[in-house]
Coordinates of C-alpha atoms and ligand atoms in Angstrom, one line a residue:
M1 CA 55.0 3.6 -68.8
T2 CA 53.5 3.8 -65.3
L3 CA 49.9 3.3 -64.4
E4 CA 48.5 5.1 -61.4
L5 CA 45.1 4.6 -59.8
T6 CA 43.9 7.2 -57.2
F7 CA 40.7 7.1 -55.1
H8 CA 39.2 10.6 -54.7
G9 CA 35.9 9.6 -53.3
A10 CA 33.7 6.8 -51.8
A11 CA 37.0 5.6 -50.2
G12 CA 36.1 4.7 -46.6
C13 CA 32.6 6.1 -47.0
V14 CA 29.6 5.4 -49.3
T15 CA 29.3 8.6 -51.4
G16 CA 31.3 10.7 -53.8
F17 CA 32.8 7.9 -55.9
C18 CA 35.7 9.2 -58.1
A19 CA 38.7 7.3 -59.3
R20 CA 41.5 8.7 -61.4
L21 CA 43.7 6.6 -63.8
K22 CA 46.8 8.2 -65.1
T23 CA 49.5 7.2 -67.5
E24 CA 52.2 9.3 -69.2
R25 CA 49.9 9.6 -72.2
A26 CA 46.5 10.2 -70.7
T27 CA 44.3 10.7 -67.6
V28 CA 40.7 9.5 -67.2
L29 CA 38.2 9.8 -64.3
I30 CA 35.8 7.0 -63.5
D31 CA 32.8 8.9 -62.1
C32 CA 32.8 12.3 -60.4
G33 CA 30.4 11.9 -57.5
M34 CA 29.2 14.3 -54.9
F35 CA 29.7 13.6 -51.2
Q36 CA 26.4 13.2 -49.4
G37 CA 25.2 12.7 -45.8
P38 CA 26.7 14.5 -42.7
K39 CA 27.4 18.2 -43.2
T40 CA 31.1 17.8 -42.4
L41 CA 31.4 15.3 -45.2
K42 CA 29.4 17.4 -47.6
A43 CA 31.9 20.3 -46.9
L44 CA 34.4 18.4 -49.2
N45 CA 32.2 19.3 -52.2
Y46 CA 33.2 22.9 -51.8
E47 CA 36.9 22.3 -51.8
P48 CA 39.0 22.4 -55.0
F49 CA 39.4 19.1 -56.8
P50 CA 42.5 17.3 -55.5
F51 CA 43.9 16.9 -59.1
A52 CA 44.7 19.1 -62.1
V53 CA 41.4 19.4 -64.0
D54 CA 43.2 20.3 -67.3
E55 CA 45.0 16.9 -67.3
I56 CA 41.7 15.0 -67.5
D57 CA 41.1 13.6 -71.0
A58 CA 37.8 11.8 -70.5
V59 CA 35.3 10.9 -67.8
L60 CA 33.8 7.4 -67.8
L61 CA 30.5 7.5 -66.0
T62 CA 29.0 4.3 -64.5
H63 CA 25.5 5.7 -63.7
A64 CA 23.4 8.8 -63.0
H65 CA 23.1 8.7 -59.2
I66 CA 24.4 12.0 -57.8
D67 CA 27.0 10.3 -55.6
H68 CA 28.6 9.2 -58.9
S69 CA 27.8 12.1 -61.2
G70 CA 27.0 15.0 -59.0
L71 CA 30.3 16.9 -59.3
L72 CA 30.5 16.8 -63.1
P73 CA 29.1 20.3 -63.4
K74 CA 31.7 21.5 -60.9
L75 CA 34.3 19.8 -63.2
M76 CA 32.9 21.6 -66.2
R77 CA 33.0 24.9 -64.2
A78 CA 36.7 24.2 -63.4
G79 CA 37.4 24.1 -67.1
Y80 CA 36.8 20.5 -68.2
R81 CA 35.6 20.3 -71.8
G82 CA 36.4 16.7 -72.7
P83 CA 33.8 13.9 -73.2
I84 CA 31.6 12.3 -70.5
L85 CA 31.1 8.8 -71.7
A86 CA 27.8 7.2 -70.5
T87 CA 25.0 4.9 -71.7
A88 CA 22.0 6.6 -73.3
G89 CA 19.9 5.8 -70.2
T90 CA 22.5 7.4 -67.9
R91 CA 22.7 10.5 -70.1
D92 CA 18.9 10.9 -70.2
L93 CA 18.6 10.5 -66.4
C94 CA 21.5 13.0 -65.9
A95 CA 19.6 15.4 -68.0
V96 CA 17.0 15.6 -65.3
M97 CA 19.1 14.9 -62.2
L98 CA 22.0 17.3 -62.7
P99 CA 19.9 20.4 -63.3
D100 CA 17.9 19.4 -60.2
A101 CA 21.1 19.0 -58.2
G102 CA 22.1 22.5 -59.4
D103 CA 18.7 23.9 -58.2
I104 CA 19.3 22.3 -54.8
Q105 CA 22.8 23.9 -54.6
E106 CA 21.4 27.3 -55.4
N107 CA 18.6 26.9 -52.8
E108 CA 20.9 25.7 -50.1
V109 CA 23.3 28.5 -50.7
R110 CA 20.5 31.1 -50.7
H111 CA 19.4 29.9 -47.3
L112 CA 22.9 29.8 -46.0
N113 CA 23.7 33.3 -47.2
R114 CA 20.7 34.7 -45.5
R115 CA 21.9 33.2 -42.3
N116 CA 25.5 34.2 -43.0
Q117 CA 24.4 37.8 -43.5
Q118 CA 22.6 37.8 -40.2
R119 CA 25.7 36.5 -38.5
G120 CA 28.0 38.9 -40.3
R121 CA 29.8 36.2 -42.3
D122 CA 30.9 36.3 -45.9
A123 CA 28.5 35.0 -48.6
V124 CA 29.3 31.7 -50.3
E125 CA 28.9 30.6 -53.9
P126 CA 26.9 27.6 -54.9
I127 CA 29.1 24.6 -56.0
Y128 CA 27.3 25.0 -59.4
T129 CA 24.0 26.2 -60.7
A130 CA 21.2 24.6 -62.8
R131 CA 22.6 26.4 -65.8
D132 CA 26.1 24.9 -65.2
A133 CA 24.4 21.5 -65.2
Q134 CA 22.7 22.2 -68.5
R135 CA 26.0 23.1 -70.1
T136 CA 27.6 20.0 -68.7
L137 CA 25.0 17.9 -70.6
E138 CA 26.6 19.0 -73.9
L139 CA 29.8 17.1 -73.0
F140 CA 28.0 13.7 -72.9
R141 CA 28.8 11.1 -75.5
T142 CA 26.7 7.9 -75.5
V143 CA 28.2 4.5 -75.3
K144 CA 26.6 1.1 -76.1
L145 CA 26.9 -1.8 -73.8
G146 CA 29.5 -4.4 -74.9
R147 CA 31.2 -2.3 -77.5
E148 CA 34.9 -1.4 -77.0
I149 CA 35.6 2.4 -77.4
Q150 CA 38.7 4.5 -77.4
A151 CA 38.4 6.7 -74.3
A152 CA 41.8 8.4 -74.4
P153 CA 45.3 7.7 -76.0
G154 CA 46.2 4.2 -74.9
I155 CA 43.0 3.7 -72.9
T156 CA 39.9 1.8 -74.1
A157 CA 36.7 1.0 -72.3
R158 CA 33.8 -1.4 -72.5
Y159 CA 30.6 -0.9 -70.6
W160 CA 28.7 -3.9 -69.0
E161 CA 25.2 -4.2 -67.6
A162 CA 25.2 -3.5 -63.8
G163 CA 21.5 -4.0 -63.1
H164 CA 21.5 -1.2 -60.5
I165 CA 19.3 1.5 -62.0
L166 CA 18.2 2.3 -65.6
G167 CA 21.4 2.8 -67.7
S168 CA 23.8 1.7 -65.0
A169 CA 27.1 0.0 -66.1
S170 CA 30.2 -1.6 -64.8
I171 CA 33.2 -0.3 -66.8
E172 CA 36.1 -2.4 -68.1
V173 CA 39.1 -0.3 -68.8
K174 CA 42.1 -1.5 -70.7
V175 CA 45.4 0.5 -70.5
E176 CA 48.4 0.0 -72.7
T177 CA 51.6 -0.3 -70.6
A178 CA 55.2 -1.4 -71.3
E179 CA 54.4 -4.9 -70.1
G180 CA 51.3 -5.1 -72.3
P181 CA 47.7 -4.2 -71.6
V182 CA 46.5 -4.0 -68.0
T183 CA 42.7 -4.5 -67.5
L184 CA 40.7 -3.0 -64.6
L185 CA 37.1 -3.5 -63.9
F186 CA 35.1 -0.8 -62.0
S187 CA 31.9 -2.4 -60.7
G188 CA 30.0 0.9 -60.3
D189 CA 27.0 0.2 -58.2
L190 CA 25.7 -3.4 -58.7
G191 CA 22.1 -4.6 -58.7
P192 CA 21.0 -7.7 -56.8
G193 CA 19.8 -9.5 -59.9
G194 CA 16.6 -11.6 -60.0
R195 CA 14.5 -8.4 -60.5
D196 CA 11.7 -8.0 -63.0
F197 CA 12.3 -4.4 -64.0
L198 CA 16.1 -4.6 -64.5
P199 CA 18.5 -7.2 -66.0
D200 CA 21.0 -9.1 -63.9
P201 CA 24.5 -7.6 -63.6
E202 CA 27.1 -9.0 -66.1
G203 CA 30.8 -8.5 -66.7
P204 CA 34.0 -10.0 -68.2
A205 CA 35.9 -13.0 -66.8
G206 CA 39.6 -12.6 -66.1
V207 CA 40.7 -9.1 -65.2
D208 CA 44.0 -7.8 -63.7
H209 CA 42.4 -5.5 -61.0
L210 CA 38.9 -5.3 -59.7
I211 CA 37.3 -2.3 -58.0
I212 CA 34.1 -3.3 -56.2
E213 CA 31.4 -1.4 -54.3
S214 CA 30.6 -2.6 -50.8
T215 CA 27.4 -0.7 -49.8
Y216 CA 25.7 -3.9 -48.6
G217 CA 29.0 -5.8 -48.1
G218 CA 28.2 -6.5 -44.5
R219 CA 24.6 -7.7 -44.9
V220 CA 22.7 -10.6 -46.4
R221 CA 19.1 -10.1 -47.3
P222 CA 16.6 -12.9 -47.6
P223 CA 16.0 -13.7 -51.3
L224 CA 12.8 -12.1 -52.5
D225 CA 11.1 -12.7 -55.9
P226 CA 9.0 -9.9 -57.5
A227 CA 5.7 -11.6 -56.5
A228 CA 6.8 -11.8 -52.9
R229 CA 7.9 -8.2 -52.9
R230 CA 4.5 -7.1 -54.1
R231 CA 2.8 -9.3 -51.5
L232 CA 4.7 -7.4 -48.7
L233 CA 3.9 -4.1 -50.2
A234 CA 0.2 -5.0 -50.5
K235 CA 0.0 -5.9 -46.8
E236 CA 1.5 -2.5 -45.8
L237 CA -1.1 -0.8 -47.9
R238 CA -4.0 -2.7 -46.4
D239 CA -2.7 -2.0 -42.9
A240 CA -2.2 1.7 -43.6
K241 CA -5.8 1.9 -44.9
K242 CA -7.0 0.2 -41.7
A243 CA -5.2 2.9 -39.6
G244 CA -7.5 5.4 -41.3
G245 CA -5.2 8.1 -42.5
P246 CA -2.9 8.7 -45.5
L247 CA 0.1 6.7 -46.4
L248 CA 3.3 8.7 -47.0
I249 CA 6.1 6.9 -48.8
P250 CA 9.5 8.8 -48.9
A251 CA 11.0 7.5 -52.1
F252 CA 14.0 8.1 -54.2
A253 CA 12.9 10.1 -57.2
V254 CA 14.7 7.9 -59.7
E255 CA 14.0 4.1 -60.1
R256 CA 12.4 3.6 -56.6
S257 CA 9.5 5.9 -57.3
Q258 CA 8.9 4.3 -60.7
E259 CA 9.2 0.7 -59.4
L260 CA 6.7 1.5 -56.6
L261 CA 4.3 3.1 -59.0
A262 CA 4.5 0.1 -61.3
D263 CA 3.9 -2.3 -58.4
L264 CA 1.0 -0.3 -57.1
Q265 CA -0.5 -0.3 -60.5
I266 CA -0.2 -4.1 -60.8
L267 CA -1.6 -4.7 -57.3
T268 CA -4.5 -2.4 -57.9
R269 CA -5.3 -4.2 -61.1
E270 CA -5.2 -7.5 -59.3
G271 CA -7.5 -6.2 -56.6
E272 CA -4.8 -6.9 -53.9
I273 CA -4.9 -3.4 -52.4
P274 CA -7.6 -1.0 -51.6
E275 CA -8.2 1.5 -54.4
A276 CA -6.5 4.9 -53.6
D277 CA -5.6 8.2 -55.2
I278 CA -1.9 8.1 -55.6
F279 CA 0.1 11.4 -55.7
L280 CA 3.6 11.5 -57.1
D281 CA 4.8 14.7 -55.4
S282 CA 8.3 15.3 -56.8
P283 CA 9.1 17.3 -60.0
L284 CA 12.3 15.3 -60.4
A285 CA 10.5 11.9 -60.1
I286 CA 7.9 13.1 -62.6
E287 CA 10.6 14.0 -65.1
A288 CA 12.5 10.8 -64.5
T289 CA 9.3 8.8 -65.1
E290 CA 9.3 10.2 -68.6
V291 CA 12.8 8.6 -69.1
F292 CA 11.5 5.3 -67.8
R293 CA 8.5 5.4 -70.2
E294 CA 11.0 5.9 -73.0
R295 CA 13.9 3.6 -71.9
G296 CA 12.5 1.2 -69.3
W297 CA 12.3 -1.8 -71.5
S298 CA 12.9 -4.9 -69.4
P299 CA 14.5 -7.9 -71.0
V300 CA 13.1 -10.1 -68.2
L301 CA 9.5 -9.1 -68.9
E302 CA 10.1 -8.5 -72.6
R303 CA 8.1 -5.3 -72.3
N304 CA 8.4 -1.8 -70.7
P305 CA 6.6 -2.0 -67.3
F306 CA 6.5 1.7 -67.0
E307 CA 4.9 2.4 -70.4
D308 CA 1.3 2.5 -69.3
L309 CA 1.7 4.2 -65.8
Y310 CA -0.5 7.0 -67.0
S311 CA -3.4 4.6 -67.8
S312 CA -4.5 4.5 -64.2
G313 CA -6.9 7.4 -63.7
R314 CA -6.0 7.6 -60.0
L315 CA -2.3 8.5 -60.4
M316 CA -1.7 12.2 -60.1
F317 CA 1.5 14.1 -60.8
L318 CA 2.1 17.2 -58.7
K319 CA 4.6 19.4 -60.4
E320 CA 3.8 22.8 -59.0
P321 CA 4.4 23.6 -55.3
Q322 CA 0.8 24.9 -55.0
E323 CA -0.5 21.5 -56.1
S324 CA 1.6 19.9 -53.4
D325 CA 0.4 22.3 -50.8
R326 CA -3.2 21.4 -51.6
L327 CA -2.6 17.9 -50.2
E328 CA -2.9 19.4 -46.8
R329 CA -6.6 19.8 -47.2
L330 CA -7.1 16.3 -48.3
R331 CA -8.8 14.0 -45.7
G332 CA -9.0 10.2 -45.4
W333 CA -7.2 7.5 -47.3
H334 CA -4.7 8.3 -50.0
V335 CA -1.1 7.6 -50.9
I336 CA 1.7 10.2 -51.4
L337 CA 5.1 9.4 -52.8
A338 CA 7.6 12.2 -52.3
A339 CA 11.3 12.6 -52.4
S340 CA 13.8 12.5 -50.9
G341 CA 14.1 8.8 -50.0
M342 CA 16.0 9.5 -46.8
C343 CA 13.8 12.4 -45.7
D344 CA 16.7 14.9 -45.6
A345 CA 15.5 17.2 -48.3
G346 CA 12.6 17.8 -50.7
R347 CA 8.9 18.0 -50.3
V348 CA 8.7 14.9 -48.2
R349 CA 9.8 17.0 -45.2
K350 CA 6.8 19.2 -45.4
H351 CA 4.5 16.1 -45.4
L352 CA 6.3 14.6 -42.5
K353 CA 5.9 17.8 -40.5
R354 CA 2.1 17.7 -40.9
L355 CA 1.6 13.9 -40.7
L356 CA 4.1 12.5 -38.2
W357 CA 2.1 13.6 -35.1
R358 CA -1.1 12.0 -36.5
Q359 CA -1.8 8.5 -35.1
D360 CA -3.9 7.5 -38.2
A361 CA -1.1 8.3 -40.6
T362 CA 1.5 5.8 -41.9
V363 CA 5.1 6.5 -43.1
L364 CA 6.6 3.7 -45.1
L365 CA 10.4 3.8 -45.6
P366 CA 11.1 1.6 -48.6
G367 CA 14.9 1.8 -48.8
F368 CA 18.3 2.1 -47.1
Q369 CA 18.5 4.9 -44.6
A370 CA 22.0 6.3 -44.1
V371 CA 23.4 7.3 -40.7
G372 CA 22.7 10.9 -39.8
T373 CA 19.5 11.2 -42.0
L374 CA 16.0 11.9 -40.7
G375 CA 14.9 8.7 -42.3
R376 CA 17.4 6.7 -40.2
L377 CA 16.1 8.4 -37.0
L378 CA 12.5 7.5 -37.9
A379 CA 13.5 3.9 -38.8
E380 CA 15.2 3.6 -35.4
G381 CA 12.0 4.7 -33.6
A382 CA 12.7 8.3 -32.6
S383 CA 9.8 9.6 -30.5
S384 CA 10.3 13.1 -31.7
V385 CA 12.3 14.7 -34.5
R386 CA 13.3 18.2 -35.6
I387 CA 12.2 19.4 -39.0
Q388 CA 12.9 22.8 -40.4
G389 CA 13.5 24.1 -36.9
E390 CA 10.4 22.6 -35.3
D391 CA 10.1 19.7 -32.9
I392 CA 7.6 17.2 -34.1
M393 CA 6.2 14.3 -32.0
V394 CA 6.2 11.0 -33.8
R395 CA 2.8 9.3 -33.4
A396 CA 2.3 8.0 -36.9
R397 CA 2.9 4.4 -37.7
V398 CA 6.5 4.2 -39.1
R399 CA 7.2 1.1 -41.1
S400 CA 10.5 0.0 -42.8
L401 CA 10.4 -2.2 -45.9
D402 CA 13.8 -2.5 -47.4
I403 CA 12.6 -4.5 -50.4
Y404 CA 13.3 -2.2 -53.3
S405 CA 17.1 -2.0 -52.8
G406 CA 19.0 -1.4 -56.0
H407 CA 22.1 -2.9 -54.4
A408 CA 23.5 -6.4 -54.4
D409 CA 23.9 -7.8 -50.9
Q410 CA 27.1 -9.5 -49.5
R411 CA 26.3 -12.9 -51.1
Q412 CA 25.5 -11.4 -54.5
L413 CA 28.7 -9.2 -54.4
V414 CA 30.8 -12.2 -53.7
T415 CA 29.1 -14.2 -56.5
W416 CA 29.7 -11.3 -58.9
A417 CA 33.3 -10.9 -57.9
K418 CA 34.0 -14.7 -58.3
A419 CA 32.5 -14.6 -61.8
R420 CA 35.0 -11.9 -62.8
G421 CA 38.0 -14.1 -61.9
P422 CA 40.6 -15.1 -62.1
V423 CA 41.8 -11.7 -60.8
A424 CA 45.6 -11.5 -61.5
G425 CA 46.2 -8.5 -59.2
H426 CA 44.3 -6.7 -56.5
V427 CA 40.7 -6.2 -55.4
F428 CA 40.0 -2.7 -54.2
L429 CA 36.9 -2.3 -52.0
A430 CA 35.2 1.0 -52.2
H431 CA 31.8 2.7 -51.7
G432 CA 31.0 1.3 -48.2
E433 CA 30.7 2.1 -44.6
P434 CA 33.3 0.3 -42.4
D435 CA 31.0 -2.6 -41.7
G436 CA 30.3 -3.1 -45.4
L437 CA 34.0 -2.9 -46.4
E438 CA 35.3 -5.2 -43.7
G439 CA 32.3 -7.6 -44.1
L440 CA 32.9 -8.0 -47.8
R441 CA 36.7 -8.3 -47.4
G442 CA 36.2 -11.2 -45.0
E443 CA 33.8 -13.0 -47.3
L444 CA 36.0 -12.5 -50.4
A445 CA 38.9 -13.9 -48.5
K446 CA 36.8 -17.0 -47.6
A447 CA 35.8 -17.3 -51.2
G448 CA 39.5 -17.7 -52.2
F449 CA 40.7 -14.2 -53.0
P450 CA 44.2 -13.9 -51.4
A451 CA 43.8 -11.8 -48.2
D452 CA 46.9 -9.7 -48.8
R453 CA 45.4 -8.5 -52.2
L454 CA 42.2 -7.2 -50.8
V455 CA 42.7 -3.5 -50.3
I456 CA 40.4 -0.9 -48.7
P457 CA 41.8 2.4 -49.9
G458 CA 41.4 5.6 -47.9
L459 CA 40.6 9.0 -49.4
D460 CA 43.1 10.2 -52.1
D461 CA 45.1 6.9 -51.7
R462 CA 47.3 6.3 -54.8
F463 CA 48.6 3.0 -56.2
V464 CA 51.1 2.3 -58.9
L465 CA 49.7 -0.7 -60.8
S466 CA 51.4 -3.4 -62.8
K467 CA 49.6 -6.5 -64.3
A468 CA 49.6 -8.3 -61.0
G469 CA 50.8 -5.8 -58.5
A470 CA 49.7 -2.6 -56.7
A471 CA 52.2 -0.6 -54.7
P472 CA 50.8 2.2 -52.5
E473 CA 52.4 5.6 -53.2
A474 CA 52.6 8.4 -50.7
G475 CA 50.9 11.6 -51.9
P476 CA 48.8 14.5 -50.6
A477 CA 45.5 13.3 -49.1
R478 CA 42.5 15.2 -47.8
I479 CA 41.4 14.1 -44.3
L480 CA 38.1 12.2 -44.4
P481 CA 36.1 13.6 -41.5
N482 CA 35.5 11.1 -38.7
A483 CA 31.8 11.6 -39.3
A484 CA 32.0 10.1 -42.8
S485 CA 30.0 7.1 -41.8
R486 CA 28.5 8.0 -38.4
P487 CA 26.4 10.9 -37.1
D488 CA 28.4 14.1 -36.8
W489 CA 28.2 16.9 -34.3
H490 CA 25.3 18.6 -36.2
N491 CA 23.3 15.4 -35.6
A492 CA 24.5 15.3 -31.9
R493 CA 23.4 19.0 -31.4
A494 CA 20.0 18.3 -32.9
R495 CA 19.6 15.3 -30.6
L496 CA 20.7 17.2 -27.5
M497 CA 18.3 20.1 -28.3
L498 CA 15.4 17.6 -28.6
D499 CA 16.3 15.9 -25.3
L500 CA 16.7 19.2 -23.5
N501 CA 13.3 20.5 -24.7
A502 CA 11.6 17.2 -23.7
R503 CA 13.4 17.3 -20.3
L504 CA 12.4 20.9 -19.6
E505 CA 8.8 20.2 -20.4
A506 CA 8.7 17.1 -18.2
L507 CA 10.1 19.0 -15.1
P508 CA 7.4 19.8 -12.5
S509 CA 8.1 23.5 -12.0
D510 CA 9.7 26.6 -13.5
A511 CA 12.2 26.6 -10.6
A512 CA 13.4 23.2 -11.6
R513 CA 13.6 24.3 -15.3
E514 CA 15.7 27.4 -14.2
A515 CA 18.0 25.2 -12.1
L516 CA 18.6 22.8 -15.1
L517 CA 19.4 25.7 -17.4
A518 CA 21.8 27.2 -14.8
T519 CA 23.6 23.9 -14.5
L520 CA 23.9 23.8 -18.3
A521 CA 25.1 27.4 -18.4
R522 CA 27.9 26.5 -15.9
S523 CA 29.0 23.6 -18.2
V524 CA 29.1 25.8 -21.2
A525 CA 31.2 28.3 -19.3
A526 CA 33.5 25.5 -18.1
G527 CA 33.9 24.4 -21.7
R528 CA 35.0 27.9 -22.6
A529 CA 37.6 27.8 -19.9
V530 CA 38.9 24.5 -21.2
D531 CA 39.2 25.9 -24.8
A532 CA 41.2 28.8 -23.3
G533 CA 43.5 26.2 -21.7
Q534 CA 42.5 27.0 -18.1
G535 CA 40.3 24.1 -17.1
E536 CA 40.5 20.5 -16.3
P537 CA 41.0 18.3 -19.4
S538 CA 38.3 15.9 -18.0
V539 CA 35.7 18.7 -18.4
R540 CA 36.3 18.7 -22.1
A541 CA 36.0 15.0 -22.4
A542 CA 32.7 15.1 -20.7
S543 CA 31.2 18.0 -22.7
Ligands
ZN601 ZN1 23.9 4.2 -57.4

């Protein structure tokens, strides 16, 4: 009996995790995530699955984040009717996150089709709709941590606490083969441990193969206990109030928003921060907060820190778009939490558009900002940005405070991996940008893992596994766009347009502006000549 492991996502990049385990008797997927980030990477979401959907017997889901769960409705649409095995927390979060993702697909496609129509192009279909997402929820079966379950013929699974977000798990998979059982451990996304709102990650010791995430594999963060975290947040609030205007916090709707709200409540109660009206301006975050009130029990605190979020009279939930629009009329000091966390979608963009030019406003970025996102541009100090087709000057105070990360850093990943040893076979590093993957590989080698058994798989790379070995197998592979982990040409175009507009405005006369545009027009014409094979190759390299 052969055992094959194929990486269909988060291989060489951070998003879209999906692994496929196949024997002669059964095939299971571990996660079915959506590619996120640069447009050229997101285009992969529209392509057919690179495997036969009717062969899949079960999906084992590590957690609810869209880059792990976001293509499940597409799988259902392609005919999948088997079980999706997840913890109760993951199921409940997926019940709000997947329909929301369906809404986003429908909206994006509506906009795109309007433009396609104007350009005479064919209409495109959404990847899936909110209704598809609702139907997918019927396939969920809940799994308890620590209990072994039969996932498919010859394949059992056991879920372990991952400490990353509510409901998150690492999944131990045991596969019967001719040489006896082979055990694999999929880390999923791992939390840093030492948090008050979530338990530390756990896992079995002694596995045959380990598949580990590498998001922060290249970085070490200074250790930070919950009290120190709150002190840093309190200082940001006091400074923002001093600046005189509102504080806008772009926050992930799930986990980050709830943790921030709980911390703000504690700090207000302790008199550490100026009193403020706090607006949670994200329908998804509001629905997710209900799940946290239900399931957010913390074994560290021995209570649910989210249970009494409603008790503060100054926390307002803005569900309807009109309620959100009314914030524009509000003057003076107040706090707004809005999704998305990396500023590339959602209501936060509207608030950024009206606040970024104001010197008295503060924007606080509380988490990781991926390359190519508006959040990353702001974090890197952009002096102007483009939002919904408009150029906006950045005069607000922009602050980064990466203290709410749900991810283990390099040191914590290595500690976790060592605790899973001895690893008889290979360690596969996934879910990272090149720095993270290479950084973690180096540290794992230093920690005693044999260097020739540390593998960084590429997209659609396939391996035939035995108890201690992993042999790469040739097979069809999609090409991962170059832009998977760096800004793509869409980002470069936006940057160029901003620079051009700024340059045109700075020029002293209309004649100078016309001359610059004429030079550009000549370059564009030269570029066309190169495309037609008539020009100097060097022109293309320079354009
Ligand atoms: Zn995650």
